[in-house]
């Protein structure tokens, strides 16, 4: 159980560090769309990423609706809501900041995958932000202990 | 003042959710029971549009809650407890409502429906919700 909690903290910290990159990524993409810097393929990549992340959001919401009923309220999710905790198992909560942070994390991950699939980005460039945030999170947990 | 505000917010939520039921039916029909390629493309586009709307609302929400200085639910969430502390977070219908609104707007833009077909469901849901709430208030 202790190891599980440490892994959860590591996961949450990784997402927290990644959220800086994600928000910056989305802001730069929207500025590029407004200025008209992007060609057709890049625009299509962005709309595909938005649509797929909305579909993920739907699937997540159905799961969020069903799991509390099945587990009789013991396991509750609230990743995108106002009282934001990442996960809650028996009273143990990990908090995130804001709905926009969690939304932009999902969009940014899907966007980098779509960029890799459409050949706009190489493998190393799409994996590196998550790797860097994972390394940061690992050292942060060392300092927390 | 406070209860008035809460009634107003509940009214808006109910309109959104009842429109969501209609929207779920219309999207389901378009995906599974029609063979119109343009409509299927419009479904995909409307997902992207609604994600943008959700992002904007999520960006505005903390400022609204700071201005009103009281906890108002995030636009897409109504939480309610059913017995033994089981918490239901009902975002699904309101999300479907946003997707359905952008879906119908894009269909209007591409000329698949006319303006009357966009406005009439919204008008019907608002009329239903207002009559229900007003009868509850009068009693």
Short mmCIF file of C-alpha atoms in Angstrom, two decimals:
data_model
loop_
_atom_site.label_atom_id
_atom_site.label_comp_id
_atom_site.label_asym_id
_atom_site.label_seq_id
_atom_site.Cartn_x
_atom_site.Cartn_y
_atom_site.Cartn_z
CA UNK A 1 0.00 0.00 0.00
CA UNK A 2 2.88 2.34 0.81
CA UNK A 3 4.54 1.61 -2.54
CA UNK A 4 1.21 2.17 -4.29
CA UNK A 5 0.80 5.56 -2.66
CA UNK A 6 4.35 6.55 -3.62
CA UNK A 7 3.68 5.55 -7.21
CA UNK A 8 0.45 7.57 -7.19
CA UNK A 9 2.32 10.60 -5.87
CA UNK A 10 4.96 10.13 -8.57
CA UNK A 11 2.25 9.91 -11.25
CA UNK A 12 0.44 12.99 -9.97
CA UNK A 13 3.67 15.01 -9.76
CA UNK A 14 4.58 13.96 -13.30
CA UNK A 15 1.22 15.24 -14.52
CA UNK A 16 1.69 18.43 -12.50
CA UNK A 17 5.06 19.16 -14.09
CA UNK A 18 3.71 18.19 -17.50
CA UNK A 19 0.83 20.66 -17.10
CA UNK A 20 3.23 23.62 -17.42
CA UNK A 21 4.29 22.34 -20.84
CA UNK A 22 0.68 21.48 -21.74
CA UNK A 23 -0.74 24.92 -21.01
CA UNK A 24 2.13 26.59 -22.89
CA UNK A 25 1.57 24.19 -25.80
CA UNK A 26 -2.13 25.00 -26.07
CA UNK A 27 -1.58 28.76 -25.77
CA UNK A 28 1.04 28.68 -28.53
CA UNK A 29 -1.23 26.56 -30.75
CA UNK A 30 -4.16 28.95 -30.33
CA UNK A 31 -1.93 31.98 -31.01
CA UNK A 32 -0.69 30.24 -34.15
CA UNK A 33 -4.26 29.58 -35.30
CA UNK A 34 -5.29 33.20 -34.66
CA UNK A 35 -2.27 34.54 -36.56
CA UNK A 36 -2.78 32.07 -39.39
CA UNK A 37 0.69 30.52 -39.21
CA UNK A 38 -0.47 26.97 -39.78
CA UNK A 39 -1.02 25.09 -43.02
CA UNK A 40 -3.83 22.61 -43.70
CA UNK A 41 -2.15 19.55 -42.18
CA UNK A 42 -1.31 21.34 -38.94
CA UNK A 43 -4.86 22.71 -38.66
CA UNK A 44 -6.29 19.24 -39.27
CA UNK A 45 -3.96 17.83 -36.60
CA UNK A 46 -5.23 20.35 -34.06
CA UNK A 47 -8.92 19.72 -34.80
CA UNK A 48 -8.34 15.96 -34.69
CA UNK A 49 -6.61 16.30 -31.33
CA UNK A 50 -9.48 18.40 -29.94
CA UNK A 51 -12.12 15.96 -31.18
CA UNK A 52 -10.32 12.86 -29.89
CA UNK A 53 -9.73 14.44 -26.50
CA UNK A 54 -13.43 15.34 -26.33
CA UNK A 55 -14.24 11.67 -27.05
CA UNK A 56 -11.85 10.63 -24.25
CA UNK A 57 -13.61 13.13 -22.01
CA UNK A 58 -16.95 11.47 -22.83
CA UNK A 59 -15.66 7.97 -22.08
CA UNK A 60 -14.18 9.24 -18.82
CA UNK A 61 -17.49 10.78 -17.81
CA UNK A 62 -19.41 7.57 -18.41
CA UNK A 63 -16.86 5.71 -16.24
CA UNK A 64 -17.13 8.41 -13.59
CA UNK A 65 -20.87 7.99 -13.57
CA UNK A 66 -20.83 4.19 -13.32
CA UNK A 67 -17.96 3.35 -10.93
CA UNK A 68 -19.33 5.09 -7.78
CA UNK A 69 -22.57 3.15 -8.24
CA UNK A 70 -20.79 -0.20 -8.57
CA UNK A 71 -18.34 0.35 -5.71
CA UNK A 72 -21.03 1.89 -3.43
CA UNK A 73 -19.21 5.19 -3.11
CA UNK A 74 -15.86 3.81 -1.98
CA UNK A 75 -13.96 4.77 -5.11
CA UNK A 76 -14.70 8.19 -6.58
CA UNK A 77 -13.10 10.03 -9.45
CA UNK A 78 -13.09 13.75 -9.97
CA UNK A 79 -10.43 14.72 -12.47
CA UNK A 80 -12.19 17.58 -14.23
CA UNK A 81 -14.45 19.03 -11.56
CA UNK A 82 -14.36 21.89 -9.03
CA UNK A 83 -13.29 19.90 -5.96
CA UNK A 84 -10.39 18.55 -7.82
CA UNK A 85 -8.58 15.58 -6.56
CA UNK A 86 -6.88 13.26 -8.97
CA UNK A 87 -8.03 10.07 -7.32
CA UNK A 88 -9.67 9.12 -4.04
CA UNK A 89 -9.22 5.65 -2.57
CA UNK A 90 -10.72 5.32 0.88
CA UNK A 91 -10.16 8.95 1.85
CA UNK A 92 -6.70 9.37 0.35
CA UNK A 93 -6.85 12.32 -2.01
CA UNK A 94 -4.41 13.83 -4.46
CA UNK A 95 -5.32 17.31 -5.56
CA UNK A 96 -4.88 19.11 -8.86
CA UNK A 97 -5.51 22.80 -9.35
CA UNK A 98 -8.17 23.57 -11.89
CA UNK A 99 -10.35 22.00 -14.61
CA UNK A 100 -8.41 23.83 -17.29
CA UNK A 101 -5.16 22.18 -16.16
CA UNK A 102 -6.50 18.66 -16.42
CA UNK A 103 -8.26 19.39 -19.71
CA UNK A 104 -5.11 20.83 -21.23
CA UNK A 105 -3.03 17.84 -20.06
CA UNK A 106 -5.34 15.47 -21.97
CA UNK A 107 -5.42 17.69 -25.07
CA UNK A 108 -1.66 18.13 -25.09
CA UNK A 109 -0.93 14.40 -24.82
CA UNK A 110 -3.33 13.60 -27.67
CA UNK A 111 -1.94 16.51 -29.71
CA UNK A 112 1.63 15.28 -29.43
CA UNK A 113 0.55 11.74 -30.42
CA UNK A 114 -1.31 13.10 -33.46
CA UNK A 115 1.70 15.24 -34.41
CA UNK A 116 3.91 12.15 -34.29
CA UNK A 117 1.46 10.16 -36.40
CA UNK A 118 1.18 12.88 -39.03
CA UNK A 119 4.95 13.21 -39.24
CA UNK A 120 5.20 16.74 -37.88
CA UNK A 121 7.39 15.67 -34.99
CA UNK A 122 9.95 12.92 -34.40
CA UNK A 123 9.68 10.30 -31.70
CA UNK A 124 12.18 11.89 -29.32
CA UNK A 125 10.48 15.30 -29.48
CA UNK A 126 7.07 13.90 -28.60
CA UNK A 127 8.29 11.72 -25.71
CA UNK A 128 10.75 14.20 -24.19
CA UNK A 129 8.36 16.55 -22.28
CA UNK A 130 6.82 13.62 -20.37
CA UNK A 131 10.26 12.12 -19.71
CA UNK A 132 11.61 15.41 -18.38
CA UNK A 133 8.60 15.95 -16.12
CA UNK A 134 8.93 12.35 -14.91
CA UNK A 135 12.57 12.95 -13.97
CA UNK A 136 11.62 16.17 -12.16
CA UNK A 137 8.86 14.33 -10.30
CA UNK A 138 11.26 11.54 -9.31
CA UNK A 139 13.76 13.98 -7.79
CA UNK A 140 10.94 15.87 -6.07
CA UNK A 141 9.78 12.67 -4.36
CA UNK A 142 13.38 12.06 -3.20
CA UNK A 143 13.38 15.47 -1.54
CA UNK A 144 9.93 14.84 -0.01
CA UNK A 145 11.21 11.68 1.72
CA UNK B 1 -31.02 36.97 -2.92
CA UNK B 2 -29.03 33.81 -2.46
CA UNK B 3 -31.99 31.48 -3.01
CA UNK B 4 -33.05 33.50 -6.07
CA UNK B 5 -29.60 33.06 -7.57
CA UNK B 6 -29.69 29.35 -6.84
CA UNK B 7 -33.09 28.99 -8.50
CA UNK B 8 -31.84 30.81 -11.58
CA UNK B 9 -28.77 28.56 -11.79
CA UNK B 10 -30.91 25.46 -11.33
CA UNK B 11 -33.19 26.62 -14.14
CA UNK B 12 -30.26 27.08 -16.52
CA UNK B 13 -28.85 23.66 -15.56
CA UNK B 14 -32.20 21.99 -16.17
CA UNK B 15 -32.58 23.61 -19.59
CA UNK B 16 -29.08 22.45 -20.53
CA UNK B 17 -29.72 18.90 -19.34
CA UNK B 18 -33.09 18.44 -20.98
CA UNK B 19 -31.61 19.79 -24.21
CA UNK B 20 -28.85 17.20 -23.70
CA UNK B 21 -31.35 14.34 -23.85
CA UNK B 22 -32.63 15.64 -27.20
CA UNK B 23 -29.06 16.14 -28.41
CA UNK B 24 -28.03 12.61 -27.46
CA UNK B 25 -30.89 11.26 -29.55
CA UNK B 26 -30.04 13.43 -32.55
CA UNK B 27 -26.32 12.57 -32.49
CA UNK B 28 -27.12 8.86 -32.04
CA UNK B 29 -29.43 9.03 -35.04
CA UNK B 30 -26.83 10.80 -37.16
CA UNK B 31 -24.05 8.33 -36.31
CA UNK B 32 -25.90 5.03 -36.53
CA UNK B 33 -29.04 5.45 -38.64
CA UNK B 34 -28.09 7.84 -41.45
CA UNK B 35 -25.81 7.30 -44.40
CA UNK B 36 -24.91 10.95 -44.89
CA UNK B 37 -21.12 11.40 -45.03
CA UNK B 38 -21.32 15.15 -44.43
CA UNK B 39 -23.28 14.64 -41.21
CA UNK B 40 -20.67 12.19 -39.92
CA UNK B 41 -17.95 14.72 -40.67
CA UNK B 42 -20.01 17.34 -38.86
CA UNK B 43 -20.17 15.09 -35.76
CA UNK B 44 -16.36 14.94 -35.66
CA UNK B 45 -16.05 18.70 -36.17
CA UNK B 46 -18.60 19.44 -33.48
CA UNK B 47 -16.53 17.41 -31.00
CA UNK B 48 -13.59 19.75 -31.67
CA UNK B 49 -15.77 22.87 -31.39
CA UNK B 50 -17.28 21.71 -28.10
CA UNK B 51 -13.83 20.99 -26.66
CA UNK B 52 -12.94 24.63 -27.35
CA UNK B 53 -16.16 25.76 -25.63
CA UNK B 54 -15.38 23.54 -22.63
CA UNK B 55 -11.88 25.02 -22.39
CA UNK B 56 -13.20 28.58 -22.49
CA UNK B 57 -15.80 27.83 -19.80
CA UNK B 58 -13.17 26.15 -17.64
CA UNK B 59 -11.00 29.25 -18.05
CA UNK B 60 -13.84 31.62 -17.06
CA UNK B 61 -15.14 29.56 -14.12
CA UNK B 62 -12.57 30.49 -11.41
CA UNK B 63 -12.99 34.21 -12.12
CA UNK B 64 -16.79 33.93 -11.81
CA UNK B 65 -16.46 32.08 -8.51
CA UNK B 66 -14.01 34.74 -7.27
CA UNK B 67 -16.38 37.56 -8.28
CA UNK B 68 -19.44 35.99 -6.68
CA UNK B 69 -17.37 34.96 -3.63
CA UNK B 70 -19.42 31.86 -3.04
CA UNK B 71 -19.11 28.33 -4.31
CA UNK B 72 -21.15 27.92 -7.45
CA UNK B 73 -20.88 24.63 -9.24
CA UNK B 74 -18.66 24.37 -12.25
CA UNK B 75 -20.95 24.89 -15.21
CA UNK B 76 -20.92 21.27 -16.24
CA UNK B 77 -21.29 19.64 -12.86
CA UNK B 78 -24.19 19.10 -10.58
CA UNK B 79 -23.24 16.95 -7.65
CA UNK B 80 -25.91 15.31 -5.57
CA UNK B 81 -25.81 12.70 -2.86
CA UNK B 82 -27.98 9.64 -2.91
CA UNK B 83 -28.25 7.58 0.30
CA UNK B 84 -25.10 6.43 2.15
CA UNK B 85 -22.93 9.18 0.74
CA UNK B 86 -22.76 7.93 -2.83
CA UNK B 87 -21.81 10.99 -4.84
CA UNK B 88 -23.09 11.37 -8.37
CA UNK B 89 -21.35 13.78 -10.65
CA UNK B 90 -23.62 14.29 -13.57
CA UNK B 91 -21.52 16.00 -16.23
CA UNK B 92 -22.47 13.67 -19.03
CA UNK B 93 -25.76 15.22 -20.14
CA UNK B 94 -24.44 18.77 -20.07
CA UNK B 95 -21.42 17.76 -22.15
CA UNK B 96 -23.77 16.08 -24.63
CA UNK B 97 -25.79 19.30 -24.68
CA UNK B 98 -22.73 21.34 -25.64
CA UNK B 99 -21.79 18.87 -28.37
CA UNK B 100 -25.37 18.81 -29.63
CA UNK B 101 -25.58 22.59 -29.79
CA UNK B 102 -22.38 22.86 -31.82
CA UNK B 103 -23.55 19.91 -33.97
CA UNK B 104 -26.82 21.63 -34.80
CA UNK B 105 -25.06 24.96 -35.36
CA UNK B 106 -22.65 23.38 -37.84
CA UNK B 107 -25.53 21.58 -39.58
CA UNK B 108 -27.23 24.96 -39.95
CA UNK B 109 -24.01 26.39 -41.35
CA UNK B 110 -23.67 23.62 -43.95
CA UNK B 111 -27.37 23.89 -44.85
CA UNK B 112 -28.48 20.48 -43.58
CA UNK B 113 -31.26 21.97 -41.45
CA UNK B 114 -33.00 25.34 -41.37
CA UNK B 115 -33.06 27.90 -38.59
CA UNK B 116 -36.42 26.78 -37.21
CA UNK B 117 -35.10 23.29 -36.47
CA UNK B 118 -32.24 24.77 -34.44
CA UNK B 119 -34.39 27.11 -32.35
CA UNK B 120 -37.53 25.04 -31.70
CA UNK B 121 -36.00 22.34 -29.37
CA UNK B 122 -34.31 25.02 -27.24
CA UNK B 123 -37.57 26.98 -27.01
CA UNK B 124 -39.55 23.87 -26.06
CA UNK B 125 -37.08 22.92 -23.28
CA UNK B 126 -37.04 26.45 -21.86
CA UNK B 127 -40.84 26.58 -21.86
CA UNK B 128 -41.08 23.21 -20.07
CA UNK B 129 -38.48 24.14 -17.44
CA UNK B 130 -39.99 27.58 -16.81
CA UNK B 131 -43.49 26.21 -16.33
CA UNK B 132 -42.23 23.52 -13.93
CA UNK B 133 -40.18 25.98 -11.88
CA UNK B 134 -42.91 28.65 -11.79
CA UNK B 135 -45.54 26.18 -10.63
CA UNK B 136 -43.13 24.98 -7.92
CA UNK B 137 -42.47 28.58 -6.80
CA UNK B 138 -46.19 29.50 -6.73
CA UNK B 139 -47.03 26.46 -4.64
#
